[in-house]
Amino acid sequence: MSFDLEIFSPIHAWNHQVFAEKKLKVFIKRDDLIHPLISGNKWRKLKYILQEAHRQQKSHLVTFGGAFSNHLLATAAAGARFGFKTTGFVRGEEVQNNTLFLCRLHGMNLIFTNREHYKNKPALFESYFVDDTQAYFINEGAASPEAVKGCSELINELPTVYDHIFCACGTGTTAAGIIAGLQQRQLPSLFHAIPVFKNGEFMRQEINNYLDTPTDYELHTAYHFGGYAKTTTGLINFIKSFVASTGILIEPVYTAKALYAVLDLATRDYFKPESNILVIHSGGIFGLLGLEHKF
Ligand SMILES: *Cc1c(COP(=O)(O)O)cnc(C)c1O
């Protein structure tokens, strides 16, 4: 059996008055269109992990995430699609929400775990599944060399060489994959990482750990909007006007922060005129449900 989804991730122009004034061409890679639930970078990250699980003849994927985790939902949906049983350890006390509902609907067994126990994921895995020879450990957020490899393939899909490529970062795995892809193809594009939480400087170490050879890239740590899953009125207003003027749906946890960064940097004359810029829409728009009260 081959574990593959047909990748549908077109590139759309993002037109904005500021970009016209500064003579910039800005594009969005629509990884959000890859799959409604196994969306964006989550499919790229899981692809080789699923292949490896299958190679080891494991039929039960076990992974970890918060109650709103896009990764848990992607694993549940990918498991259902490709014939794996799935278990998700959920951080914190038992709750109910749209994400967890859809995880369950795709057959995922959810185990709510207090924050103390959640910290030691290998120990949790051992204590529950020591006798399950079918169980396969997948790290939180699928952070792994297999995920980096999967994300590096995004670069093969680009029709042209962009001067700048932007992506939001949680674990930094996707960022590392994109950088590795640029290195493999020896492309001169400058990569820009946008950490979505406070004090994102440590992201450089996370990313570098995955790279064989060090490389130059930019880390912009000022676009966290208060921290992980935090928003401001400015970010919400940006999302409203972006969605209404482009027809491209985005969410406030990841992609909106990367897109906002590009617009802000353009306003500040960060880019040379005639630059062409690519922003990765890493998906996750399902996470909008449950955030209605912020809009
Ligand atoms: C998980 C996720 C990210 C973060 O990816 P990392 O590889 O963990 O950095 C970015 N965007 C979206 C929409 C996500 O769901």
PDB file of C-alpha atoms and ligand atoms in Angstrom:
ATOM      1  CA  MET A   1       0.000   0.000   0.000  1.00  0.00           C
ATOM      2  CA  SER A   2       1.328   3.446  -0.762  1.00  0.00           C
ATOM      3  CA  PHE A   3       0.720   6.243   1.662  1.00  0.00           C
ATOM      4  CA  ASP A   4       0.217   9.253  -0.468  1.00  0.00           C
ATOM      5  CA  LEU A   5      -2.185  12.054  -1.084  1.00  0.00           C
ATOM      6  CA  GLU A   6      -2.219  13.845  -4.373  1.00  0.00           C
ATOM      7  CA  ILE A   7      -0.710  17.215  -3.516  1.00  0.00           C
ATOM      8  CA  PHE A   8      -2.924  20.098  -4.586  1.00  0.00           C
ATOM      9  CA  SER A   9      -1.175  23.278  -3.470  1.00  0.00           C
ATOM     10  CA  PRO A  10      -1.434  26.023  -6.077  1.00  0.00           C
ATOM     11  CA  ILE A  11       0.252  29.399  -5.758  1.00  0.00           C
ATOM     12  CA  HIS A  12      -2.004  32.466  -5.674  1.00  0.00           C
ATOM     13  CA  ALA A  13      -1.061  36.117  -5.911  1.00  0.00           C
ATOM     14  CA  TRP A  14      -1.709  38.324  -2.883  1.00  0.00           C
ATOM     15  CA  ASN A  15      -2.479  41.795  -4.160  1.00  0.00           C
ATOM     16  CA  HIS A  16      -2.302  44.712  -1.758  1.00  0.00           C
ATOM     17  CA  GLN A  17      -1.897  48.439  -2.183  1.00  0.00           C
ATOM     18  CA  VAL A  18       1.295  48.428  -0.102  1.00  0.00           C
ATOM     19  CA  PHE A  19       2.873  45.792  -2.361  1.00  0.00           C
ATOM     20  CA  ALA A  20       1.930  47.807  -5.444  1.00  0.00           C
ATOM     21  CA  GLU A  21       3.477  50.956  -3.953  1.00  0.00           C
ATOM     22  CA  LYS A  22       6.685  49.158  -2.984  1.00  0.00           C
ATOM     23  CA  LYS A  23       6.851  47.241  -6.284  1.00  0.00           C
ATOM     24  CA  LEU A  24       6.712  43.826  -4.640  1.00  0.00           C
ATOM     25  CA  LYS A  25       5.198  40.624  -5.957  1.00  0.00           C
ATOM     26  CA  VAL A  26       3.752  38.494  -3.193  1.00  0.00           C
ATOM     27  CA  PHE A  27       2.379  34.971  -3.530  1.00  0.00           C
ATOM     28  CA  ILE A  28       0.782  32.443  -1.225  1.00  0.00           C
ATOM     29  CA  LYS A  29       1.405  28.699  -1.499  1.00  0.00           C
ATOM     30  CA  ARG A  30      -1.912  27.084  -0.690  1.00  0.00           C
ATOM     31  CA  ASP A  31      -0.887  24.088   1.394  1.00  0.00           C
ATOM     32  CA  ASP A  32      -4.206  24.626   3.179  1.00  0.00           C
ATOM     33  CA  LEU A  33      -5.871  23.060   0.117  1.00  0.00           C
ATOM     34  CA  ILE A  34      -3.999  19.738   0.400  1.00  0.00           C
ATOM     35  CA  HIS A  35      -6.760  18.231   2.576  1.00  0.00           C
ATOM     36  CA  PRO A  36      -9.489  19.752   4.772  1.00  0.00           C
ATOM     37  CA  LEU A  37      -8.239  18.059   7.957  1.00  0.00           C
ATOM     38  CA  ILE A  38      -4.805  16.607   7.123  1.00  0.00           C
ATOM     39  CA  SER A  39      -4.064  20.125   6.101  1.00  0.00           C
ATOM     40  CA  GLY A  40      -0.990  21.999   5.033  1.00  0.00           C
ATOM     41  CA  ASN A  41       2.272  21.066   6.611  1.00  0.00           C
ATOM     42  CA  LYS A  42       0.577  18.339   8.669  1.00  0.00           C
ATOM     43  CA  TRP A  43       0.315  16.032   5.675  1.00  0.00           C
ATOM     44  CA  ARG A  44       3.881  16.773   4.583  1.00  0.00           C
ATOM     45  CA  LYS A  45       5.059  15.978   8.112  1.00  0.00           C
ATOM     46  CA  LEU A  46       3.124  12.722   8.418  1.00  0.00           C
ATOM     47  CA  LYS A  47       3.840  11.220   5.007  1.00  0.00           C
ATOM     48  CA  TYR A  48       7.196   9.549   5.714  1.00  0.00           C
ATOM     49  CA  ILE A  49       6.236   8.800   9.309  1.00  0.00           C
ATOM     50  CA  LEU A  50       3.313   6.712   8.068  1.00  0.00           C
ATOM     51  CA  GLN A  51       5.572   4.968   5.563  1.00  0.00           C
ATOM     52  CA  GLU A  52       8.061   4.176   8.309  1.00  0.00           C
ATOM     53  CA  ALA A  53       5.323   2.870  10.622  1.00  0.00           C
ATOM     54  CA  HIS A  54       4.086   0.642   7.804  1.00  0.00           C
ATOM     55  CA  ARG A  55       7.624  -0.561   7.045  1.00  0.00           C
ATOM     56  CA  GLN A  56       7.975  -1.581  10.681  1.00  0.00           C
ATOM     57  CA  GLN A  57       4.603  -3.346  10.368  1.00  0.00           C
ATOM     58  CA  LYS A  58       2.983  -1.114  12.981  1.00  0.00           C
ATOM     59  CA  SER A  59      -0.743  -0.535  12.637  1.00  0.00           C
ATOM     60  CA  HIS A  60      -1.404   1.757  15.604  1.00  0.00           C
ATOM     61  CA  LEU A  61      -0.289   5.406  15.583  1.00  0.00           C
ATOM     62  CA  VAL A  62       0.138   6.964  19.024  1.00  0.00           C
ATOM     63  CA  THR A  63       0.696  10.683  19.323  1.00  0.00           C
ATOM     64  CA  PHE A  64       0.343  13.783  21.486  1.00  0.00           C
ATOM     65  CA  GLY A  65      -1.171  17.255  21.401  1.00  0.00           C
ATOM     66  CA  GLY A  66      -3.165  19.988  23.091  1.00  0.00           C
ATOM     67  CA  ALA A  67      -6.962  20.033  22.995  1.00  0.00           C
ATOM     68  CA  PHE A  68      -6.924  22.212  19.832  1.00  0.00           C
ATOM     69  CA  SER A  69      -4.053  20.418  18.123  1.00  0.00           C
ATOM     70  CA  ASN A  70      -4.096  20.427  14.312  1.00  0.00           C
ATOM     71  CA  HIS A  71      -1.588  17.584  14.502  1.00  0.00           C
ATOM     72  CA  LEU A  72      -3.924  15.323  16.511  1.00  0.00           C
ATOM     73  CA  LEU A  73      -6.719  15.918  14.038  1.00  0.00           C
ATOM     74  CA  ALA A  74      -4.437  15.348  11.048  1.00  0.00           C
ATOM     75  CA  THR A  75      -3.178  12.080  12.566  1.00  0.00           C
ATOM     76  CA  ALA A  76      -6.729  10.905  13.267  1.00  0.00           C
ATOM     77  CA  ALA A  77      -7.835  11.680   9.702  1.00  0.00           C
ATOM     78  CA  ALA A  78      -4.685  10.230   8.101  1.00  0.00           C
ATOM     79  CA  GLY A  79      -5.006   7.113  10.239  1.00  0.00           C
ATOM     80  CA  ALA A  80      -8.595   6.616   9.090  1.00  0.00           C
ATOM     81  CA  ARG A  81      -7.642   7.241   5.484  1.00  0.00           C
ATOM     82  CA  PHE A  82      -4.702   4.827   5.433  1.00  0.00           C
ATOM     83  CA  GLY A  83      -5.964   2.106   7.745  1.00  0.00           C
ATOM     84  CA  PHE A  84      -4.167   2.779  11.033  1.00  0.00           C
ATOM     85  CA  LYS A  85      -5.703   2.651  14.467  1.00  0.00           C
ATOM     86  CA  THR A  86      -4.955   5.931  16.298  1.00  0.00           C
ATOM     87  CA  THR A  87      -4.515   7.059  19.901  1.00  0.00           C
ATOM     88  CA  GLY A  88      -4.027  10.649  20.988  1.00  0.00           C
ATOM     89  CA  PHE A  89      -2.737  11.739  24.386  1.00  0.00           C
ATOM     90  CA  VAL A  90      -4.411  15.092  25.045  1.00  0.00           C
ATOM     91  CA  ARG A  91      -2.684  17.566  27.357  1.00  0.00           C
ATOM     92  CA  GLY A  92      -4.785  18.634  30.361  1.00  0.00           C
ATOM     93  CA  GLU A  93      -8.104  17.675  31.922  1.00  0.00           C
ATOM     94  CA  GLU A  94     -10.938  16.219  29.894  1.00  0.00           C
ATOM     95  CA  VAL A  95     -12.674  18.760  27.668  1.00  0.00           C
ATOM     96  CA  GLN A  96     -14.884  18.656  24.602  1.00  0.00           C
ATOM     97  CA  ASN A  97     -14.467  20.784  21.473  1.00  0.00           C
ATOM     98  CA  ASN A  98     -14.766  20.645  17.683  1.00  0.00           C
ATOM     99  CA  THR A  99     -11.226  19.371  17.133  1.00  0.00           C
ATOM    100  CA  LEU A 100     -11.569  16.513  19.609  1.00  0.00           C
ATOM    101  CA  PHE A 101     -15.029  15.675  18.275  1.00  0.00           C
ATOM    102  CA  LEU A 102     -13.567  15.222  14.789  1.00  0.00           C
ATOM    103  CA  CYS A 103     -10.635  13.212  16.176  1.00  0.00           C
ATOM    104  CA  ARG A 104     -13.127  10.821  17.776  1.00  0.00           C
ATOM    105  CA  LEU A 105     -15.267  10.703  14.637  1.00  0.00           C
ATOM    106  CA  HIS A 106     -12.187   9.476  12.748  1.00  0.00           C
ATOM    107  CA  GLY A 107     -11.788   6.709  15.299  1.00  0.00           C
ATOM    108  CA  MET A 108      -9.049   8.193  17.472  1.00  0.00           C
ATOM    109  CA  ASN A 109      -8.942   6.953  21.037  1.00  0.00           C
ATOM    110  CA  LEU A 110      -8.323   9.999  23.274  1.00  0.00           C
ATOM    111  CA  ILE A 111      -6.483   9.781  26.580  1.00  0.00           C
ATOM    112  CA  PHE A 112      -6.579  12.985  28.637  1.00  0.00           C
ATOM    113  CA  THR A 113      -3.371  13.394  30.576  1.00  0.00           C
ATOM    114  CA  ASN A 114      -2.459  15.818  33.330  1.00  0.00           C
ATOM    115  CA  ARG A 115       0.230  18.328  32.463  1.00  0.00           C
ATOM    116  CA  GLU A 116       2.833  16.723  34.692  1.00  0.00           C
ATOM    117  CA  HIS A 117       2.562  13.257  33.096  1.00  0.00           C
ATOM    118  CA  TYR A 118       2.227  14.769  29.641  1.00  0.00           C
ATOM    119  CA  LYS A 119       5.756  16.153  29.835  1.00  0.00           C
ATOM    120  CA  ASN A 120       7.370  12.719  29.567  1.00  0.00           C
ATOM    121  CA  LYS A 121       5.946  11.386  26.334  1.00  0.00           C
ATOM    122  CA  PRO A 122       8.123   8.274  25.946  1.00  0.00           C
ATOM    123  CA  ALA A 123       7.193   7.261  29.517  1.00  0.00           C
ATOM    124  CA  LEU A 124       3.486   7.742  28.781  1.00  0.00           C
ATOM    125  CA  PHE A 125       3.794   5.673  25.632  1.00  0.00           C
ATOM    126  CA  GLU A 126       5.598   2.919  27.546  1.00  0.00           C
ATOM    127  CA  SER A 127       3.154   2.832  30.424  1.00  0.00           C
ATOM    128  CA  TYR A 128       0.117   2.411  28.177  1.00  0.00           C
ATOM    129  CA  PHE A 129       1.477   0.439  25.250  1.00  0.00           C
ATOM    130  CA  VAL A 130       4.336  -1.672  26.545  1.00  0.00           C
ATOM    131  CA  ASP A 131       2.403  -4.807  25.463  1.00  0.00           C
ATOM    132  CA  ASP A 132       1.094  -3.421  22.170  1.00  0.00           C
ATOM    133  CA  THR A 133       3.573  -4.572  19.528  1.00  0.00           C
ATOM    134  CA  GLN A 134       1.558  -2.634  16.929  1.00  0.00           C
ATOM    135  CA  ALA A 135       1.969   0.756  18.625  1.00  0.00           C
ATOM    136  CA  TYR A 136       4.118   3.373  16.883  1.00  0.00           C
ATOM    137  CA  PHE A 137       5.300   6.524  18.708  1.00  0.00           C
ATOM    138  CA  ILE A 138       4.855   9.837  16.881  1.00  0.00           C
ATOM    139  CA  ASN A 139       6.226  12.893  18.655  1.00  0.00           C
ATOM    140  CA  GLU A 140       4.058  15.922  19.432  1.00  0.00           C
ATOM    141  CA  GLY A 141       3.644  17.978  16.263  1.00  0.00           C
ATOM    142  CA  ALA A 142       5.263  15.051  14.366  1.00  0.00           C
ATOM    143  CA  ALA A 143       8.658  16.685  15.018  1.00  0.00           C
ATOM    144  CA  SER A 144      11.137  14.252  13.406  1.00  0.00           C
ATOM    145  CA  PRO A 145      13.660  13.858  10.577  1.00  0.00           C
ATOM    146  CA  GLU A 146      10.908  12.139   8.504  1.00  0.00           C
ATOM    147  CA  ALA A 147       8.775  15.271   8.856  1.00  0.00           C
ATOM    148  CA  VAL A 148      11.668  17.478   7.773  1.00  0.00           C
ATOM    149  CA  LYS A 149      12.107  15.311   4.679  1.00  0.00           C
ATOM    150  CA  GLY A 150       8.405  15.528   3.861  1.00  0.00           C
ATOM    151  CA  CYS A 151       8.398  19.314   4.206  1.00  0.00           C
ATOM    152  CA  SER A 152      11.527  19.691   2.074  1.00  0.00           C
ATOM    153  CA  GLU A 153       9.517  18.398  -0.912  1.00  0.00           C
ATOM    154  CA  LEU A 154       7.506  21.622  -0.968  1.00  0.00           C
ATOM    155  CA  ILE A 155      10.494  23.267  -2.639  1.00  0.00           C
ATOM    156  CA  ASN A 156      10.303  20.850  -5.598  1.00  0.00           C
ATOM    157  CA  GLU A 157       6.832  22.209  -6.379  1.00  0.00           C
ATOM    158  CA  LEU A 158       7.909  25.831  -6.879  1.00  0.00           C
ATOM    159  CA  PRO A 159       7.678  27.095 -10.470  1.00  0.00           C
ATOM    160  CA  THR A 160      10.246  29.851 -10.015  1.00  0.00           C
ATOM    161  CA  VAL A 161      12.955  31.076  -7.646  1.00  0.00           C
ATOM    162  CA  TYR A 162      11.553  33.418  -4.995  1.00  0.00           C
ATOM    163  CA  ASP A 163      13.762  36.014  -3.315  1.00  0.00           C
ATOM    164  CA  HIS A 164      12.072  35.430   0.048  1.00  0.00           C
ATOM    165  CA  ILE A 165      10.064  32.546   1.523  1.00  0.00           C
ATOM    166  CA  PHE A 166       8.075  32.992   4.765  1.00  0.00           C
ATOM    167  CA  CYS A 167       6.540  30.403   7.059  1.00  0.00           C
ATOM    168  CA  ALA A 168       5.054  30.369  10.584  1.00  0.00           C
ATOM    169  CA  CYS A 169       6.829  28.092  13.108  1.00  0.00           C
ATOM    170  CA  GLY A 170       5.585  25.998  16.000  1.00  0.00           C
ATOM    171  CA  THR A 171       8.153  23.244  16.476  1.00  0.00           C
ATOM    172  CA  GLY A 172      10.303  24.561  13.600  1.00  0.00           C
ATOM    173  CA  THR A 173      10.151  21.247  11.760  1.00  0.00           C
ATOM    174  CA  THR A 174       8.453  22.718   8.707  1.00  0.00           C
ATOM    175  CA  ALA A 175      10.929  25.586   8.617  1.00  0.00           C
ATOM    176  CA  ALA A 176      13.830  23.124   8.785  1.00  0.00           C
ATOM    177  CA  GLY A 177      12.302  21.144   5.907  1.00  0.00           C
ATOM    178  CA  ILE A 178      11.953  24.196   3.705  1.00  0.00           C
ATOM    179  CA  ILE A 179      15.539  25.238   4.428  1.00  0.00           C
ATOM    180  CA  ALA A 180      16.756  21.695   3.710  1.00  0.00           C
ATOM    181  CA  GLY A 181      14.822  21.717   0.427  1.00  0.00           C
ATOM    182  CA  LEU A 182      16.428  25.021  -0.577  1.00  0.00           C
ATOM    183  CA  GLN A 183      19.864  23.613   0.278  1.00  0.00           C
ATOM    184  CA  GLN A 184      19.276  20.431  -1.719  1.00  0.00           C
ATOM    185  CA  ARG A 185      18.243  22.395  -4.791  1.00  0.00           C
ATOM    186  CA  GLN A 186      20.960  24.994  -4.163  1.00  0.00           C
ATOM    187  CA  LEU A 187      18.438  27.808  -4.419  1.00  0.00           C
ATOM    188  CA  PRO A 188      19.403  31.305  -3.271  1.00  0.00           C
ATOM    189  CA  SER A 189      15.996  32.173  -1.725  1.00  0.00           C
ATOM    190  CA  LEU A 190      16.247  33.686   1.753  1.00  0.00           C
ATOM    191  CA  PHE A 191      14.040  31.857   4.238  1.00  0.00           C
ATOM    192  CA  HIS A 192      12.180  33.747   7.004  1.00  0.00           C
ATOM    193  CA  ALA A 193      10.800  31.975  10.075  1.00  0.00           C
ATOM    194  CA  ILE A 194       7.997  33.549  12.110  1.00  0.00           C
ATOM    195  CA  PRO A 195       7.760  31.921  15.568  1.00  0.00           C
ATOM    196  CA  VAL A 196       4.168  32.091  16.832  1.00  0.00           C
ATOM    197  CA  PHE A 197       5.055  32.383  20.519  1.00  0.00           C
ATOM    198  CA  LYS A 198       6.979  34.762  22.759  1.00  0.00           C
ATOM    199  CA  ASN A 199      10.760  34.596  23.086  1.00  0.00           C
ATOM    200  CA  GLY A 200      11.068  32.793  19.770  1.00  0.00           C
ATOM    201  CA  GLU A 201      14.875  33.115  19.716  1.00  0.00           C
ATOM    202  CA  PHE A 202      15.213  29.482  20.800  1.00  0.00           C
ATOM    203  CA  MET A 203      13.632  28.483  17.489  1.00  0.00           C
ATOM    204  CA  ARG A 204      16.994  28.955  15.806  1.00  0.00           C
ATOM    205  CA  GLN A 205      18.424  26.063  17.825  1.00  0.00           C
ATOM    206  CA  GLU A 206      15.374  23.871  17.119  1.00  0.00           C
ATOM    207  CA  ILE A 207      15.695  24.492  13.398  1.00  0.00           C
ATOM    208  CA  ASN A 208      19.486  24.121  13.296  1.00  0.00           C
ATOM    209  CA  ASN A 209      19.287  20.745  15.048  1.00  0.00           C
ATOM    210  CA  TYR A 210      17.674  19.331  11.914  1.00  0.00           C
ATOM    211  CA  LEU A 211      20.122  20.832   9.418  1.00  0.00           C
ATOM    212  CA  ASP A 212      23.212  18.998   8.158  1.00  0.00           C
ATOM    213  CA  THR A 213      24.965  22.221   7.250  1.00  0.00           C
ATOM    214  CA  PRO A 214      24.405  25.615   8.867  1.00  0.00           C
ATOM    215  CA  THR A 215      22.845  28.239   6.681  1.00  0.00           C
ATOM    216  CA  ASP A 216      21.657  31.827   6.777  1.00  0.00           C
ATOM    217  CA  TYR A 217      18.004  32.521   7.354  1.00  0.00           C
ATOM    218  CA  GLU A 218      16.022  35.174   9.165  1.00  0.00           C
ATOM    219  CA  LEU A 219      14.127  34.706  12.413  1.00  0.00           C
ATOM    220  CA  HIS A 220      11.550  37.428  13.104  1.00  0.00           C
ATOM    221  CA  THR A 221      10.551  37.126  16.744  1.00  0.00           C
ATOM    222  CA  ALA A 222       8.337  40.226  16.995  1.00  0.00           C
ATOM    223  CA  TYR A 223       5.178  38.763  15.405  1.00  0.00           C
ATOM    224  CA  HIS A 224       3.856  36.587  18.244  1.00  0.00           C
ATOM    225  CA  PHE A 225       0.937  38.928  19.143  1.00  0.00           C
ATOM    226  CA  GLY A 226       1.177  38.084  22.840  1.00  0.00           C
ATOM    227  CA  GLY A 227       2.131  34.420  22.555  1.00  0.00           C
ATOM    228  CA  TYR A 228       0.909  31.040  21.344  1.00  0.00           C
ATOM    229  CA  ALA A 229      -2.766  31.182  20.269  1.00  0.00           C
ATOM    230  CA  LYS A 230      -2.910  34.778  21.505  1.00  0.00           C
ATOM    231  CA  THR A 231      -4.314  37.507  19.308  1.00  0.00           C
ATOM    232  CA  THR A 232      -4.743  41.258  19.316  1.00  0.00           C
ATOM    233  CA  THR A 233      -7.435  43.460  17.812  1.00  0.00           C
ATOM    234  CA  GLY A 234      -4.877  44.414  15.163  1.00  0.00           C
ATOM    235  CA  LEU A 235      -4.358  40.786  14.120  1.00  0.00           C
ATOM    236  CA  ILE A 236      -8.097  40.045  14.073  1.00  0.00           C
ATOM    237  CA  ASN A 237      -8.748  43.131  11.949  1.00  0.00           C
ATOM    238  CA  PHE A 238      -5.953  42.075   9.616  1.00  0.00           C
ATOM    239  CA  ILE A 239      -7.574  38.628   9.217  1.00  0.00           C
ATOM    240  CA  LYS A 240     -10.995  40.127   8.511  1.00  0.00           C
ATOM    241  CA  SER A 241      -9.711  42.408   5.803  1.00  0.00           C
ATOM    242  CA  PHE A 242      -7.399  39.727   4.349  1.00  0.00           C
ATOM    243  CA  VAL A 243     -10.170  37.118   4.083  1.00  0.00           C
ATOM    244  CA  ALA A 244     -12.704  39.610   2.720  1.00  0.00           C
ATOM    245  CA  SER A 245     -10.316  40.933   0.076  1.00  0.00           C
ATOM    246  CA  THR A 246      -8.672  37.663  -1.057  1.00  0.00           C
ATOM    247  CA  GLY A 247     -11.237  34.897  -0.453  1.00  0.00           C
ATOM    248  CA  ILE A 248      -8.443  32.923   1.218  1.00  0.00           C
ATOM    249  CA  LEU A 249      -9.358  31.733   4.699  1.00  0.00           C
ATOM    250  CA  ILE A 250      -6.652  32.028   7.370  1.00  0.00           C
ATOM    251  CA  GLU A 251      -6.555  31.438  11.134  1.00  0.00           C
ATOM    252  CA  PRO A 252      -4.944  33.535  13.861  1.00  0.00           C
ATOM    253  CA  VAL A 253      -2.592  30.941  15.414  1.00  0.00           C
ATOM    254  CA  TYR A 254      -0.117  30.477  12.554  1.00  0.00           C
ATOM    255  CA  THR A 255      -0.597  31.706   8.989  1.00  0.00           C
ATOM    256  CA  ALA A 256      -2.098  35.092   9.896  1.00  0.00           C
ATOM    257  CA  LYS A 257       1.042  35.922  11.880  1.00  0.00           C
ATOM    258  CA  ALA A 258       3.321  35.079   8.939  1.00  0.00           C
ATOM    259  CA  LEU A 259       1.195  37.065   6.467  1.00  0.00           C
ATOM    260  CA  TYR A 260       0.998  40.019   8.829  1.00  0.00           C
ATOM    261  CA  ALA A 261       4.788  39.955   9.144  1.00  0.00           C
ATOM    262  CA  VAL A 262       5.206  40.206   5.369  1.00  0.00           C
ATOM    263  CA  LEU A 263       2.835  43.164   5.105  1.00  0.00           C
ATOM    264  CA  ASP A 264       4.475  44.909   8.064  1.00  0.00           C
ATOM    265  CA  LEU A 265       8.009  44.375   6.717  1.00  0.00           C
ATOM    266  CA  ALA A 266       6.909  45.632   3.299  1.00  0.00           C
ATOM    267  CA  THR A 267       5.471  48.768   4.906  1.00  0.00           C
ATOM    268  CA  ARG A 268       8.841  49.332   6.600  1.00  0.00           C
ATOM    269  CA  ASP A 269      10.745  49.037   3.289  1.00  0.00           C
ATOM    270  CA  TYR A 270      12.437  45.843   4.380  1.00  0.00           C
ATOM    271  CA  PHE A 271      12.343  44.374   0.849  1.00  0.00           C
ATOM    272  CA  LYS A 272      14.129  45.665  -2.233  1.00  0.00           C
ATOM    273  CA  PRO A 273      11.758  46.831  -4.996  1.00  0.00           C
ATOM    274  CA  GLU A 274      10.988  44.078  -7.549  1.00  0.00           C
ATOM    275  CA  SER A 275      11.450  41.334  -4.952  1.00  0.00           C
ATOM    276  CA  ASN A 276       9.199  38.330  -5.243  1.00  0.00           C
ATOM    277  CA  ILE A 277       8.022  36.843  -2.014  1.00  0.00           C
ATOM    278  CA  LEU A 278       6.320  33.550  -1.190  1.00  0.00           C
ATOM    279  CA  VAL A 279       4.331  32.929   1.991  1.00  0.00           C
ATOM    280  CA  ILE A 280       3.384  29.378   2.926  1.00  0.00           C
ATOM    281  CA  HIS A 281      -0.251  28.957   3.964  1.00  0.00           C
ATOM    282  CA  SER A 282       0.409  26.049   6.290  1.00  0.00           C
ATOM    283  CA  GLY A 283      -3.291  25.230   6.744  1.00  0.00           C
ATOM    284  CA  GLY A 284      -5.035  24.648  10.036  1.00  0.00           C
ATOM    285  CA  ILE A 285      -8.095  26.712   9.181  1.00  0.00           C
ATOM    286  CA  PHE A 286     -10.249  24.234  11.023  1.00  0.00           C
ATOM    287  CA  GLY A 287      -8.865  25.853  14.170  1.00  0.00           C
ATOM    288  CA  LEU A 288     -11.034  28.884  13.421  1.00  0.00           C
ATOM    289  CA  LEU A 289     -14.021  27.016  14.809  1.00  0.00           C
ATOM    290  CA  GLY A 290     -14.147  27.742  18.509  1.00  0.00           C
ATOM    291  CA  LEU A 291     -12.536  31.152  18.026  1.00  0.00           C
ATOM    292  CA  GLU A 292     -15.727  32.905  16.872  1.00  0.00           C
ATOM    293  CA  HIS A 293     -15.787  34.994  20.045  1.00  0.00           C
ATOM    294  CA  LYS A 294     -12.522  36.695  19.034  1.00  0.00           C
ATOM    295  CA  PHE A 295     -13.998  38.113  15.821  1.00  0.00           C
TER     296      PHE A 295
HETATM  297  C1  LIG B   1       1.355  22.827  13.122  1.00  0.00           C
HETATM  298  C2  LIG B   1       1.267  24.048  12.308  1.00  0.00           C
HETATM  299  C3  LIG B   1       2.373  24.880  12.070  1.00  0.00           C
HETATM  300  C4  LIG B   1       3.706  24.660  12.739  1.00  0.00           C
HETATM  301  O1  LIG B   1       4.512  23.727  12.106  1.00  0.00           O
HETATM  302  P1  LIG B   1       5.906  23.310  12.762  1.00  0.00           P
HETATM  303  O2  LIG B   1       6.462  22.319  11.832  1.00  0.00           O
HETATM  304  O3  LIG B   1       5.559  22.666  14.094  1.00  0.00           O
HETATM  305  O4  LIG B   1       6.732  24.503  12.962  1.00  0.00           O
HETATM  306  C5  LIG B   1       2.226  25.957  11.214  1.00  0.00           C
HETATM  307  N1  LIG B   1       1.020  26.239  10.667  1.00  0.00           N
HETATM  308  C6  LIG B   1      -0.071  25.491  10.901  1.00  0.00           C
HETATM  309  C7  LIG B   1      -1.361  25.874  10.286  1.00  0.00           C
HETATM  310  C8  LIG B   1       0.007  24.370  11.729  1.00  0.00           C
HETATM  311  O5  LIG B   1      -1.095  23.642  11.972  1.00  0.00           O
END
